[in-house]
Amino acid sequence: MSKSIKQQVFEFLNGSATYHLGLTTLDALRIFKTTELRKIVSDLNEEHNEKFVPVIEKTKGKKHARYFLRSYLERQLEQTINAEISGNWLDGEADKMINKFYHVKDRNFYKEKANNE
């Protein structure tokens, strides 16, 4: 029996070889032949402990969302914050990463977290 599109999306967003790529609606159309990525991600977030969140990307002047595993984004952000704290060259990079979060509540949460570090 073939896997459902939802299961394929889940595996893509969790796969060790693909989770860092994220997934846009255009990617989902090309790879999985579906335009309902937002609905699929919403359903997955209700069904699983692993949460997927959108970040804002700008390509050719157009904004769109790319979905990632929340824990992956948190690890990336943590590394960036730690690099800034240790005085490395990344001044302002954590703010840039935080500003890419699609939802304002996520941005505010991570800005507060970064300020407390």
Short mmCIF file of N, CA, C and O in Angstrom, two decimals, residues 5 8-9 12-13 18-38 40-41 55 57 59 64-68:
data_model
loop_
_atom_site.label_atom_id
_atom_site.label_comp_id
_atom_site.label_asym_id
_atom_site.label_seq_id
_atom_site.Cartn_x
_atom_site.Cartn_y
_atom_site.Cartn_z
N ILE A 5 -0.08 11.26 1.20
CA ILE A 5 0.72 12.47 1.00
C ILE A 5 1.10 13.07 2.35
O ILE A 5 2.24 13.51 2.54
N GLN A 8 4.01 11.20 3.67
CA GLN A 8 5.21 11.52 2.90
C GLN A 8 5.77 12.89 3.32
O GLN A 8 6.99 13.05 3.44
N VAL A 9 4.88 13.87 3.52
CA VAL A 9 5.31 15.20 3.96
C VAL A 9 5.95 15.10 5.35
O VAL A 9 7.01 15.68 5.61
N PHE A 12 9.37 13.68 5.04
CA PHE A 12 10.27 14.64 4.42
C PHE A 12 10.73 15.67 5.46
O PHE A 12 11.92 15.98 5.56
N LEU A 13 9.78 16.19 6.25
CA LEU A 13 10.11 17.22 7.24
C LEU A 13 10.85 16.65 8.45
O LEU A 13 11.43 17.41 9.22
N THR A 18 16.63 15.38 4.80
CA THR A 18 15.81 16.44 4.19
C THR A 18 15.24 17.47 5.16
O THR A 18 14.79 18.52 4.71
N TYR A 19 15.27 17.23 6.47
CA TYR A 19 14.58 18.14 7.39
C TYR A 19 15.14 19.56 7.35
O TYR A 19 14.42 20.53 7.56
N HIS A 20 16.42 19.70 7.05
CA HIS A 20 17.05 21.02 7.02
C HIS A 20 16.66 21.82 5.76
O HIS A 20 16.92 23.02 5.69
N LEU A 21 16.04 21.18 4.79
CA LEU A 21 15.64 21.86 3.56
C LEU A 21 14.35 22.66 3.73
O LEU A 21 14.14 23.65 3.04
N GLY A 22 13.49 22.19 4.63
CA GLY A 22 12.18 22.82 4.74
C GLY A 22 11.35 22.50 3.53
O GLY A 22 11.77 21.78 2.62
N LEU A 23 10.13 23.03 3.53
CA LEU A 23 9.21 22.72 2.45
C LEU A 23 8.28 23.89 2.19
O LEU A 23 7.65 24.40 3.10
N THR A 24 8.23 24.35 0.94
CA THR A 24 7.31 25.40 0.54
C THR A 24 6.15 24.78 -0.22
O THR A 24 6.19 23.61 -0.59
N THR A 25 5.13 25.58 -0.47
CA THR A 25 3.99 25.10 -1.24
C THR A 25 4.44 24.66 -2.64
O THR A 25 3.98 23.65 -3.16
N LEU A 26 5.34 25.42 -3.23
CA LEU A 26 5.85 25.06 -4.56
C LEU A 26 6.61 23.73 -4.52
O LEU A 26 6.44 22.88 -5.40
N ASP A 27 7.42 23.53 -3.45
CA ASP A 27 8.11 22.25 -3.30
C ASP A 27 7.11 21.11 -3.18
O ASP A 27 7.28 20.05 -3.77
N ALA A 28 6.07 21.33 -2.36
CA ALA A 28 5.06 20.29 -2.15
C ALA A 28 4.35 19.95 -3.45
O ALA A 28 4.05 18.79 -3.72
N LEU A 29 4.09 20.96 -4.26
CA LEU A 29 3.45 20.72 -5.56
C LEU A 29 4.36 19.90 -6.46
O LEU A 29 3.93 18.91 -7.07
N ARG A 30 5.63 20.25 -6.49
CA ARG A 30 6.59 19.57 -7.35
C ARG A 30 6.87 18.14 -6.85
O ARG A 30 6.88 17.20 -7.64
N ILE A 31 7.07 17.97 -5.54
CA ILE A 31 7.47 16.66 -5.00
C ILE A 31 6.27 15.75 -4.76
O ILE A 31 6.30 14.57 -5.10
N PHE A 32 5.21 16.29 -4.14
CA PHE A 32 4.09 15.46 -3.70
C PHE A 32 2.80 15.67 -4.49
O PHE A 32 1.78 15.06 -4.21
N LYS A 33 2.83 16.58 -5.44
CA LYS A 33 1.66 16.86 -6.29
C LYS A 33 0.45 17.32 -5.47
O LYS A 33 -0.68 16.90 -5.71
N THR A 34 0.70 18.20 -4.48
CA THR A 34 -0.38 18.75 -3.67
C THR A 34 -0.20 20.24 -3.48
O THR A 34 0.94 20.72 -3.41
N THR A 35 -1.30 20.96 -3.39
CA THR A 35 -1.26 22.40 -3.12
C THR A 35 -1.77 22.70 -1.71
O THR A 35 -1.91 23.85 -1.34
N GLU A 36 -2.02 21.67 -0.94
CA GLU A 36 -2.62 21.85 0.38
C GLU A 36 -1.61 21.70 1.51
O GLU A 36 -1.92 21.13 2.55
N LEU A 37 -0.42 22.24 1.34
CA LEU A 37 0.62 22.07 2.34
C LEU A 37 0.22 22.68 3.69
O LEU A 37 0.45 22.06 4.73
N ARG A 38 -0.37 23.85 3.67
CA ARG A 38 -0.76 24.50 4.93
C ARG A 38 -1.71 23.61 5.73
O ARG A 38 -1.56 23.43 6.93
N ILE A 40 -2.07 20.30 5.42
CA ILE A 40 -1.35 19.10 5.81
C ILE A 40 -0.49 19.36 7.05
O ILE A 40 -0.50 18.58 8.00
N VAL A 41 0.23 20.49 7.06
CA VAL A 41 1.07 20.83 8.21
C VAL A 41 0.21 21.06 9.45
O VAL A 41 0.55 20.62 10.54
N VAL A 55 8.57 29.78 8.30
CA VAL A 55 9.42 30.96 8.35
C VAL A 55 9.23 31.71 7.03
O VAL A 55 8.87 31.11 6.02
N GLU A 57 10.32 33.60 3.76
CA GLU A 57 11.41 33.69 2.80
C GLU A 57 11.00 34.65 1.70
O GLU A 57 9.82 34.81 1.40
N THR A 59 11.78 35.42 -2.26
CA THR A 59 12.40 34.95 -3.49
C THR A 59 11.87 35.80 -4.64
O THR A 59 10.67 35.88 -4.85
N HIS A 64 7.08 34.13 0.86
CA HIS A 64 6.37 32.87 1.01
C HIS A 64 6.86 32.18 2.27
O HIS A 64 7.87 32.56 2.85
N ALA A 65 6.12 31.18 2.70
CA ALA A 65 6.48 30.45 3.91
C ALA A 65 7.18 29.15 3.54
O ALA A 65 6.82 28.49 2.58
N ARG A 66 8.18 28.81 4.33
CA ARG A 66 8.87 27.52 4.21
C ARG A 66 8.74 26.84 5.57
O ARG A 66 9.08 27.42 6.59
N TYR A 67 8.20 25.64 5.58
CA TYR A 67 7.95 24.92 6.83
C TYR A 67 9.15 24.09 7.25
O TYR A 67 9.77 23.43 6.43
N PHE A 68 9.45 24.18 8.55
CA PHE A 68 10.56 23.44 9.15
C PHE A 68 10.09 22.78 10.43
O PHE A 68 9.11 23.21 11.04
#
